[in-house]
Coordinates of C-alpha atoms (C1' of nucleotides) in Angstrom, one line a residue:
Chain F
M255 CA 94.5 46.3 -45.3
T256 CA 96.4 45.0 -42.3
A257 CA 96.0 48.3 -40.5
S258 CA 92.2 48.3 -40.6
R259 CA 92.0 44.6 -39.8
T260 CA 94.0 45.4 -36.8
A261 CA 91.5 48.1 -35.9
R262 CA 88.6 45.7 -35.7
E263 CA 90.8 43.3 -33.7
R264 CA 91.8 46.0 -31.4
V265 CA 88.2 46.9 -30.6
R266 CA 87.5 43.2 -30.1
A267 CA 90.4 42.9 -27.6
E268 CA 89.3 46.0 -25.8
L269 CA 85.7 44.8 -25.4
T270 CA 86.9 41.4 -24.3
R271 CA 88.9 43.1 -21.7
E272 CA 86.0 45.3 -20.7
I273 CA 83.8 42.2 -20.3
T274 CA 86.3 40.5 -18.0
D275 CA 86.8 43.7 -16.0
I276 CA 83.1 44.0 -15.4
A277 CA 82.8 40.3 -14.6
R278 CA 85.7 40.6 -12.1
R279 CA 84.0 43.6 -10.4
R280 CA 80.7 41.6 -10.2
L281 CA 82.5 38.7 -8.5
A282 CA 82.7 41.0 -5.5
T283 CA 79.0 41.3 -5.0
E284 CA 77.7 38.0 -6.4
G285 CA 80.5 35.5 -5.9
A286 CA 81.6 33.1 -8.6
G287 CA 78.5 31.0 -8.5
G288 CA 76.3 34.0 -9.1
L289 CA 78.3 35.4 -12.0
S290 CA 75.8 36.1 -14.7
L291 CA 76.4 36.8 -18.4
R292 CA 73.2 38.8 -18.6
A293 CA 74.2 41.1 -15.7
V294 CA 77.6 41.7 -17.4
A295 CA 75.9 42.4 -20.7
R296 CA 73.5 44.8 -19.0
E297 CA 76.4 46.7 -17.4
M298 CA 78.2 46.8 -20.8
G299 CA 75.1 48.4 -22.4
M300 CA 74.8 45.4 -24.7
V301 CA 72.1 42.9 -25.3
S302 CA 72.8 39.6 -23.5
S303 CA 73.3 37.5 -26.6
A304 CA 76.1 39.8 -27.8
I305 CA 78.4 38.4 -25.1
Y306 CA 78.4 35.2 -27.0
R307 CA 80.5 36.9 -29.7
Y308 CA 83.3 37.0 -27.1
F309 CA 82.8 34.0 -24.8
P310 CA 81.0 30.9 -26.0
S311 CA 79.6 30.2 -22.5
R312 CA 79.5 31.3 -18.9
D313 CA 82.1 28.7 -18.0
D314 CA 84.6 30.1 -20.5
L315 CA 84.3 33.5 -19.0
L316 CA 84.9 32.0 -15.6
T317 CA 87.9 30.2 -16.9
A318 CA 89.3 33.5 -18.3
L319 CA 88.8 35.1 -14.9
I320 CA 90.5 32.2 -13.1
I321 CA 93.5 32.3 -15.4
D322 CA 93.8 36.1 -15.0
G323 CA 93.7 35.6 -11.3
Y324 CA 96.4 33.1 -11.2
N325 CA 98.6 35.2 -13.5
A326 CA 98.1 38.4 -11.5
L327 CA 98.9 36.6 -8.2
G328 CA 101.9 34.8 -9.9
A329 CA 103.2 38.1 -11.4
A330 CA 103.0 39.8 -8.0
V331 CA 104.9 37.1 -6.3
E332 CA 107.5 36.9 -9.0
Q333 CA 108.0 40.7 -9.0
A334 CA 108.4 40.7 -5.2
D335 CA 111.1 38.1 -5.3
T336 CA 113.1 39.7 -8.1
T337 CA 113.4 43.0 -6.3
C338 CA 115.2 41.2 -3.4
P339 CA 118.9 40.6 -3.2
P340 CA 119.2 37.0 -4.5
G341 CA 121.3 35.8 -1.6
E342 CA 119.0 37.1 1.2
F343 CA 116.7 34.1 1.5
L344 CA 114.7 35.1 4.5
T345 CA 114.1 38.5 2.9
R346 CA 113.0 36.8 -0.3
W347 CA 110.7 34.4 1.5
L348 CA 109.1 37.3 3.5
A349 CA 108.7 39.4 0.4
A350 CA 107.0 36.6 -1.5
A351 CA 104.7 35.8 1.4
H352 CA 103.7 39.4 1.8
A353 CA 103.1 39.6 -1.9
V354 CA 100.6 36.7 -1.7
R355 CA 98.9 38.3 1.2
D356 CA 98.8 41.8 -0.2
W357 CA 97.4 40.6 -3.5
A358 CA 94.8 38.5 -1.7
V359 CA 93.7 41.3 0.6
T360 CA 93.4 43.8 -2.2
H361 CA 91.6 41.3 -4.5
P362 CA 89.7 39.1 -2.1
H363 CA 87.1 37.8 -4.6
E364 CA 89.7 36.9 -7.2
Y365 CA 91.6 35.2 -4.5
A366 CA 88.5 33.3 -3.5
L367 CA 88.1 32.3 -7.1
V368 CA 91.5 30.6 -7.3
Y369 CA 92.1 29.5 -3.7
G370 CA 88.6 29.3 -2.2
S371 CA 86.0 26.6 -2.2
P372 CA 85.5 25.3 -5.7
V373 CA 82.7 26.7 -7.8
P374 CA 80.0 24.0 -7.9
G375 CA 79.5 22.5 -11.3
Y376 CA 82.6 24.1 -12.7
Q377 CA 85.5 22.0 -14.0
A378 CA 88.7 23.9 -14.6
P379 CA 90.2 23.0 -18.0
E380 CA 93.8 22.0 -18.6
D381 CA 95.0 25.3 -19.8
T382 CA 94.8 26.8 -16.3
I383 CA 97.7 24.7 -15.1
A384 CA 100.5 26.9 -16.4
A385 CA 99.1 30.0 -14.7
R386 CA 98.2 28.0 -11.6
V387 CA 101.8 27.2 -10.5
R388 CA 103.5 30.5 -10.9
D389 CA 103.2 31.5 -7.3
V390 CA 104.4 28.2 -5.8
T391 CA 107.2 28.1 -8.4
V392 CA 108.7 31.2 -6.9
L393 CA 108.3 29.9 -3.3
G394 CA 110.0 26.7 -4.4
R395 CA 112.8 28.5 -6.1
I396 CA 113.6 30.6 -3.0
L397 CA 114.0 27.5 -0.9
A398 CA 116.0 25.6 -3.6
D399 CA 118.3 28.6 -3.9
A400 CA 118.8 28.8 -0.2
W401 CA 119.5 25.1 0.0
R402 CA 122.1 25.2 -2.8
A403 CA 123.7 28.2 -0.9
G404 CA 123.9 26.1 2.3
A405 CA 121.5 28.5 4.1
V406 CA 119.0 25.8 5.1
R407 CA 119.3 23.8 8.3
E408 CA 117.8 20.3 7.9
P409 CA 114.9 19.7 10.2
A410 CA 115.3 17.3 13.2
L411 CA 112.3 15.4 11.9
E412 CA 113.3 13.0 9.0
A413 CA 110.8 12.4 6.2
P414 CA 109.0 9.1 6.8
E415 CA 109.9 6.3 4.3
G416 CA 106.4 6.0 3.1
L417 CA 106.4 9.6 1.7
T418 CA 109.3 9.2 -0.7
A419 CA 107.1 8.8 -3.7
E420 CA 104.8 11.6 -2.5
A421 CA 107.7 14.1 -2.5
E422 CA 108.3 13.4 -6.2
A423 CA 106.0 16.1 -7.5
F424 CA 107.8 18.8 -5.4
H425 CA 111.2 17.9 -6.6
A426 CA 110.3 19.4 -10.0
L427 CA 110.0 22.7 -8.1
M428 CA 113.0 22.1 -5.8
P429 CA 115.6 19.8 -7.4
D430 CA 118.4 18.6 -5.1
V431 CA 116.5 19.5 -2.0
P432 CA 116.2 16.5 0.3
D433 CA 112.8 15.1 1.2
S434 CA 112.9 16.2 4.8
V435 CA 113.2 19.8 3.6
I436 CA 110.6 19.3 0.9
W437 CA 108.1 18.6 3.7
T438 CA 108.9 21.7 5.7
A439 CA 108.4 23.6 2.5
V440 CA 105.0 22.0 1.9
T441 CA 104.1 22.8 5.5
A442 CA 105.2 26.4 5.1
W443 CA 103.2 26.7 1.9
T444 CA 100.0 25.5 3.7
T445 CA 100.7 27.9 6.6
L446 CA 101.0 30.8 4.2
Y447 CA 97.9 30.1 2.3
G448 CA 96.1 28.9 5.4
W449 CA 96.7 32.3 7.0
V450 CA 95.6 34.2 3.9
N451 CA 92.5 32.1 3.7
F452 CA 91.6 32.8 7.3
E453 CA 92.2 36.5 6.8
V454 CA 90.3 36.9 3.5
F455 CA 87.4 34.7 4.6
G456 CA 86.9 36.5 7.8
Q457 CA 88.2 34.1 10.4
F458 CA 90.3 36.8 12.0
N459 CA 87.4 39.3 12.4
N460 CA 87.2 40.5 15.9
T461 CA 90.4 38.7 16.9
I462 CA 93.4 40.1 15.1
E463 CA 93.5 43.7 14.1
D464 CA 97.0 44.4 12.9
R465 CA 97.0 41.5 10.5
K466 CA 100.0 42.5 8.5
A467 CA 102.2 42.5 11.6
A468 CA 100.8 39.3 12.9
F469 CA 101.3 37.7 9.5
D470 CA 104.8 38.9 9.3
H471 CA 105.6 37.3 12.6
S472 CA 103.9 34.1 11.6
M473 CA 105.9 33.9 8.4
R474 CA 109.1 34.4 10.4
L475 CA 108.2 31.5 12.6
T476 CA 107.5 29.5 9.4
A477 CA 110.9 30.4 8.0
G478 CA 112.3 28.9 11.2
T479 CA 110.3 25.7 10.5
M480 CA 111.9 25.6 7.0
G481 CA 115.3 26.0 8.6
L482 CA 116.0 29.4 7.1
A483 CA 118.3 31.4 9.3
Q484 CA 116.6 34.5 10.9
Chain V
M11 CA 47.2 16.2 26.9
T12 CA 50.9 16.5 27.2
A13 CA 51.5 13.2 25.5
S14 CA 49.7 14.1 22.3
R15 CA 51.1 17.6 22.3
T16 CA 54.5 15.9 22.4
A17 CA 53.4 13.8 19.4
R18 CA 52.9 16.8 17.2
E19 CA 56.1 18.3 18.4
R20 CA 57.9 15.1 17.7
V21 CA 56.8 15.0 14.1
R22 CA 57.8 18.6 13.8
A23 CA 61.3 17.8 15.2
E24 CA 61.6 14.9 12.8
L25 CA 60.6 16.8 9.8
T26 CA 62.9 19.7 10.7
R27 CA 65.7 17.2 10.9
E28 CA 64.7 15.7 7.5
I29 CA 64.8 19.1 5.9
T30 CA 68.3 19.8 7.2
D31 CA 69.4 16.4 6.2
I32 CA 68.2 16.8 2.6
A33 CA 69.6 20.3 2.5
R34 CA 72.9 19.1 3.7
R35 CA 73.0 16.4 1.0
R36 CA 72.1 19.0 -1.6
L37 CA 75.0 21.2 -0.6
A38 CA 77.2 18.5 -2.2
T39 CA 75.9 19.0 -5.7
E40 CA 74.9 22.7 -5.6
G41 CA 77.1 24.4 -3.1
A42 CA 75.9 26.7 -0.5
G43 CA 75.0 29.5 -2.9
G44 CA 72.8 27.2 -4.9
L45 CA 70.9 25.8 -2.0
S46 CA 67.2 26.1 -2.9
L47 CA 64.2 25.7 -0.7
R48 CA 62.1 24.6 -3.6
A49 CA 64.5 21.8 -4.4
V50 CA 64.5 20.7 -0.8
A51 CA 60.7 20.8 -0.7
R52 CA 60.5 18.8 -3.9
E53 CA 62.7 16.1 -2.4
M54 CA 60.6 16.1 0.7
G55 CA 57.5 15.5 -1.4
M56 CA 56.1 18.8 -0.1
V57 CA 54.9 21.9 -1.7
S58 CA 57.5 24.6 -1.6
S59 CA 55.6 26.9 0.7
A60 CA 55.3 24.3 3.4
I61 CA 59.0 24.7 4.2
Y62 CA 58.1 28.0 5.6
R63 CA 56.4 26.3 8.5
Y64 CA 59.9 25.1 9.5
F65 CA 62.3 27.8 8.4
P66 CA 61.2 31.4 7.9
S67 CA 63.7 31.9 5.0
R68 CA 66.5 30.4 3.0
D69 CA 69.1 32.1 5.2
D70 CA 67.7 30.6 8.3
L71 CA 68.0 27.1 6.9
L72 CA 71.6 28.0 5.9
T73 CA 72.3 29.2 9.4
A74 CA 71.0 25.9 10.9
L75 CA 73.3 24.0 8.6
I76 CA 76.3 26.1 9.5
I77 CA 75.6 25.7 13.2
D78 CA 75.2 22.0 12.8
G79 CA 78.5 21.9 10.9
Y80 CA 80.4 23.7 13.6
N81 CA 79.0 21.5 16.2
A82 CA 79.7 18.3 14.4
L83 CA 83.3 19.4 13.8
G84 CA 83.7 20.6 17.3
A85 CA 82.3 17.4 18.8
A86 CA 84.6 15.3 16.7
V87 CA 87.7 17.2 17.9
E88 CA 86.5 17.2 21.5
Q89 CA 86.0 13.5 21.3
A90 CA 89.4 12.8 19.8
D91 CA 91.1 14.8 22.5
T92 CA 89.3 13.1 25.4
T93 CA 90.3 9.7 24.3
C94 CA 94.0 10.6 24.7
P95 CA 96.0 10.3 27.9
P96 CA 95.8 13.9 29.2
G97 CA 99.6 14.1 29.8
E98 CA 100.6 13.1 26.2
F99 CA 100.4 16.4 24.5
L100 CA 101.9 15.5 21.2
T101 CA 99.5 12.6 21.0
R102 CA 96.6 14.9 21.8
W103 CA 97.6 17.5 19.3
L104 CA 97.9 14.9 16.5
A105 CA 94.6 13.3 17.5
A106 CA 92.8 16.7 17.4
A107 CA 94.5 17.6 14.1
H108 CA 93.5 14.3 12.5
A109 CA 90.0 14.7 13.8
V110 CA 89.7 18.0 12.0
R111 CA 91.1 16.5 8.8
D112 CA 89.0 13.3 9.0
W113 CA 85.8 15.2 9.5
A114 CA 86.6 17.6 6.7
V115 CA 87.5 14.8 4.3
T116 CA 84.3 12.9 5.0
H117 CA 82.1 16.0 5.0
P118 CA 83.8 18.2 2.4
H119 CA 80.7 20.4 1.6
E120 CA 79.9 21.0 5.2
Y121 CA 83.5 21.9 5.8
A122 CA 83.4 24.3 2.9
L123 CA 80.3 25.8 4.5
V124 CA 82.1 26.7 7.7
Y125 CA 85.7 27.2 6.6
G126 CA 85.4 27.9 2.9
S127 CA 84.8 31.1 1.0
P128 CA 81.9 33.0 2.5
V129 CA 78.5 32.5 0.9
P130 CA 77.8 35.7 -1.0
G131 CA 75.0 37.8 0.5
Y132 CA 74.8 35.7 3.6
Q133 CA 75.6 37.3 7.0
A134 CA 76.1 34.8 9.8
P135 CA 74.0 35.8 12.9
E136 CA 75.5 36.0 16.4
D137 CA 74.2 32.6 17.6
T138 CA 76.7 30.8 15.5
I139 CA 79.6 32.0 17.7
A140 CA 79.2 29.4 20.5
A141 CA 79.4 26.6 18.0
R142 CA 82.1 28.2 16.0
V143 CA 84.8 28.1 18.6
R144 CA 84.5 24.5 19.8
D145 CA 87.3 23.2 17.7
V146 CA 89.8 25.9 18.4
T147 CA 88.9 25.7 22.1
V148 CA 90.2 22.2 22.1
L149 CA 93.4 23.1 20.3
G150 CA 94.0 25.9 22.7
R151 CA 93.4 23.7 25.7
I152 CA 95.9 21.2 24.6
L153 CA 98.7 23.7 24.3
A154 CA 97.7 25.5 27.5
D155 CA 97.8 22.2 29.3
A156 CA 101.2 21.4 27.8
W157 CA 102.5 24.8 28.9
R158 CA 101.3 24.4 32.4
A159 CA 103.0 21.0 32.5
G160 CA 106.3 22.5 31.4
A161 CA 106.2 20.5 28.1
V162 CA 106.5 23.5 25.8
R163 CA 109.8 24.9 24.7
E164 CA 109.6 28.7 24.1
P165 CA 110.4 29.6 20.6
A166 CA 113.6 31.4 19.7
L167 CA 111.6 34.2 18.1
E168 CA 110.1 36.6 20.6
A169 CA 106.7 38.1 20.0
P170 CA 107.1 41.7 18.6
E171 CA 106.0 44.5 20.9
G172 CA 103.4 45.7 18.6
L173 CA 101.5 42.4 18.8
T174 CA 100.8 42.5 22.5
A175 CA 97.3 43.7 22.1
E176 CA 96.6 41.4 19.3
A177 CA 97.4 38.4 21.4
E178 CA 94.6 39.4 23.9
A179 CA 91.9 37.4 22.2
F180 CA 93.9 34.2 22.3
H181 CA 94.6 34.5 26.0
A182 CA 91.0 33.7 26.6
L183 CA 91.7 30.3 25.1
M184 CA 95.2 29.9 26.5
P185 CA 95.6 31.7 29.8
D186 CA 99.1 31.9 31.3
V187 CA 100.7 31.1 28.0
P188 CA 103.2 33.7 27.0
D189 CA 102.7 35.7 23.8
S190 CA 105.6 34.1 22.0
V191 CA 103.9 30.8 22.4
I192 CA 100.5 32.2 21.5
W193 CA 101.8 33.1 18.1
T194 CA 103.3 29.7 17.4
A195 CA 99.8 28.4 18.3
V196 CA 98.1 30.7 15.9
T197 CA 100.6 29.7 13.2
A198 CA 100.0 26.1 13.9
W199 CA 96.3 26.7 13.7
T200 CA 96.6 28.2 10.3
T201 CA 98.9 25.4 9.1
L202 CA 96.3 22.8 10.2
Y203 CA 93.3 24.5 8.5
G204 CA 95.5 25.6 5.6
W205 CA 96.3 22.0 4.9
V206 CA 92.8 20.8 5.2
N207 CA 91.6 23.6 2.9
F208 CA 94.2 22.6 0.3
E209 CA 93.2 19.0 0.5
V210 CA 89.4 19.5 0.5
F211 CA 89.5 22.1 -2.2
G212 CA 91.6 20.0 -4.5
Q213 CA 94.9 21.7 -4.4
F214 CA 96.7 18.4 -3.7
N215 CA 95.1 16.6 -6.7
N216 CA 97.8 15.0 -8.8
T217 CA 100.5 15.9 -6.3
I218 CA 100.1 14.1 -3.0
E219 CA 98.4 10.7 -2.9
D220 CA 98.8 9.5 0.6
R221 CA 97.4 12.6 2.1
K222 CA 96.9 11.2 5.6
A223 CA 100.5 10.3 6.0
A224 CA 101.7 13.6 4.6
F225 CA 99.4 15.4 6.8
D226 CA 100.6 13.5 9.8
H227 CA 104.2 14.4 9.1
S228 CA 103.2 18.0 8.5
M229 CA 101.4 18.2 11.9
R230 CA 104.5 16.7 13.6
L231 CA 106.6 19.4 12.1
T232 CA 104.0 21.9 13.3
A233 CA 104.2 20.5 16.8
G234 CA 107.9 21.2 16.6
T235 CA 107.1 24.8 15.7
M236 CA 104.9 25.0 18.8
G237 CA 107.8 23.7 20.9
L238 CA 106.0 20.4 21.7
A239 CA 108.5 17.7 22.3
Q240 CA 108.4 14.9 19.7
Chain A
dT38 C1' 33.7 12.0 28.4
dG39 C1' 32.0 15.4 24.9
dT40 C1' 31.8 19.5 22.5
dA41 C1' 33.4 24.3 20.8
dC42 C1' 37.2 26.6 19.7
dA43 C1' 42.1 27.6 18.6
dT44 C1' 46.2 26.3 16.7
dC45 C1' 49.0 24.3 13.4
dA46 C1' 50.6 21.8 8.9
dG47 C1' 50.3 21.5 4.4
dT48 C1' 48.0 23.0 -0.3
dG49 C1' 47.9 25.3 -4.6
dA50 C1' 47.9 29.4 -7.1
dA51 C1' 50.2 33.4 -7.9
dC52 C1' 53.7 37.5 -8.1
dG53 C1' 57.7 39.1 -10.1
dC54 C1' 62.1 38.0 -10.9
dG55 C1' 66.6 36.4 -13.3
dC56 C1' 69.0 33.1 -15.8
dG57 C1' 71.8 30.6 -20.1
dT58 C1' 71.4 29.9 -24.7
dT59 C1' 69.6 29.9 -29.6
dC60 C1' 68.2 32.0 -33.8
dA61 C1' 67.1 34.8 -37.8
dC62 C1' 68.1 39.4 -38.7
dT63 C1' 70.5 44.0 -39.9
dG64 C1' 74.1 46.9 -40.8
dA65 C1' 78.8 47.9 -40.6
dT66 C1' 83.7 46.6 -41.4
dG67 C1' 87.2 44.3 -44.1
dT68 C1' 88.9 41.7 -48.5
dA69 C1' 89.8 40.5 -53.3
dC70 C1' 89.8 41.6 -57.8
Chain Q
dT190 C1' 90.5 53.6 -56.8
dG191 C1' 85.8 51.2 -57.1
dT192 C1' 82.8 47.6 -56.7
dA193 C1' 81.0 42.8 -55.3
dC194 C1' 81.2 39.8 -51.8
dA195 C1' 82.3 37.7 -47.3
dT196 C1' 82.9 38.2 -42.6
dC197 C1' 81.8 39.9 -38.3
dA198 C1' 79.3 42.5 -34.2
dG199 C1' 75.3 43.5 -32.2
dT200 C1' 69.9 43.2 -32.0
dG201 C1' 65.6 41.6 -30.3
dA202 C1' 62.5 38.1 -29.6
dA203 C1' 61.9 33.8 -27.9
dC204 C1' 62.4 29.1 -25.3
dG205 C1' 62.2 26.8 -21.1
dC206 C1' 63.7 27.0 -16.8
dG207 C1' 64.1 27.8 -11.6
dC208 C1' 64.0 30.8 -7.8
dG209 C1' 62.1 33.0 -2.9
dT210 C1' 58.2 34.4 -0.9
dT211 C1' 53.1 35.6 0.0
dC212 C1' 48.4 34.5 0.7
dA213 C1' 43.8 32.7 1.3
dC214 C1' 42.4 28.1 2.0
dT215 C1' 41.3 23.3 4.0
dG216 C1' 41.6 19.8 7.2
dA217 C1' 43.7 17.7 11.0
dT218 C1' 45.5 17.9 15.7
dG219 C1' 45.4 19.7 20.3
dT220 C1' 43.1 22.4 24.3
dA221 C1' 39.7 24.2 27.7
dC222 C1' 35.6 23.9 29.7

DNA sequence: TGTACATCAGTGAACGCGCGTTCACTGATGTAC
DNA sequence: TGTACATCAGTGAACGCGCGTTCACTGATGTAC
């Protein structure tokens, strides 16, 4: 019967989810390097070998968590952008930036998993790529839309000749946008994630208290660097 | 005899150095979380308990590595700045920025130790602070010097009222500099380290090849954000 | 200068722990006739 | 609808491994008289 077959599959999906949930929670205390199948199994009330019915190895579980992380972050940014009026580019940029920061601050360990120092000995497989680019795709789209609408002032600093080939990869995200603007976008991108890294990894401890406000201001400055009108 | 007493102490200093050297090298393969006293001892040709004559615990060894890392990075940045003509502020900024990047690229695992995701379960003690601020002290000094020399254009974007108190901590590094400029400096700081994080942690793999040139351009754009004349 | 004592470096065994993964197995759930 | 068989989930024991840290010890190096 299809119905009962689905019943078993449903349990399987639920337990798979429970495993990743517990694993995610354990990231907080142990970090990615210390994620342990046995600990997850223990918390599930299962014998450790039972986990292997769901994930063939520790690295596969880690991969699942990483993909989930990218997708959650990507979805948050996409959602933030779509709730903005499409023609208000500064608003969209700020919304997307805050979405990145908000997600990172509420999920610091998952953020560390996707944007922190690499897990030693772990090699991310190819299938993480699709999930990996969702957030920057949104950021690229905002600037590309702004450019098409004539809302981007070109920077005074031209792109150096030698970087023409390097900009290639980013034209996939931002077609029609000139190289000089591509580089302001890449710079803005590093500012955004640089800030979030600093905040999540504790570099602002004892220095900045109202981090959301400071971040907001910094992202407005960054919008200026990109030539987005205030 | 003082001479022979010094002999024993010299051996001690040498072995302590050897331990940290080996530990540093092992960071590369294992990451900070996987750093193991037993492995270091094995590589030293010592029995594992002998390490305890030199470091009372694993965390103390880690602390030594972190302090060394901050100092090496700080020294590199200081050195880069002092070789520049003091009045050429853009040159100084670029030199300092490249010094950070160069050091990080040649010592990626030590960089990860000081600017990457925190080591789970490790709490940095107070005595890391002095070493920790050497690099940003240089960056602050460059902008403060430029400001005093009248070489900094104030940004169009004023600092929001609510951030006055937040800027306090940075006035220690950059006295006399107005808040609006403080925030361009903090933003530039996050851009610099954000870039280096991205590069060292592999985010630019398969996208940017000539990273030094792209970084240089990005840092010139960032100088613009800070109001430093090109 | 020579001897008695104190300090220090390194040894080797041990404690108690957790880990990833394999394997033969039991019993329950689903499938085909 | 009922039975025989196949698939699947979970068990429990085991393999072989590495870890941080403690402790009583030996022997060498340094110190004080």
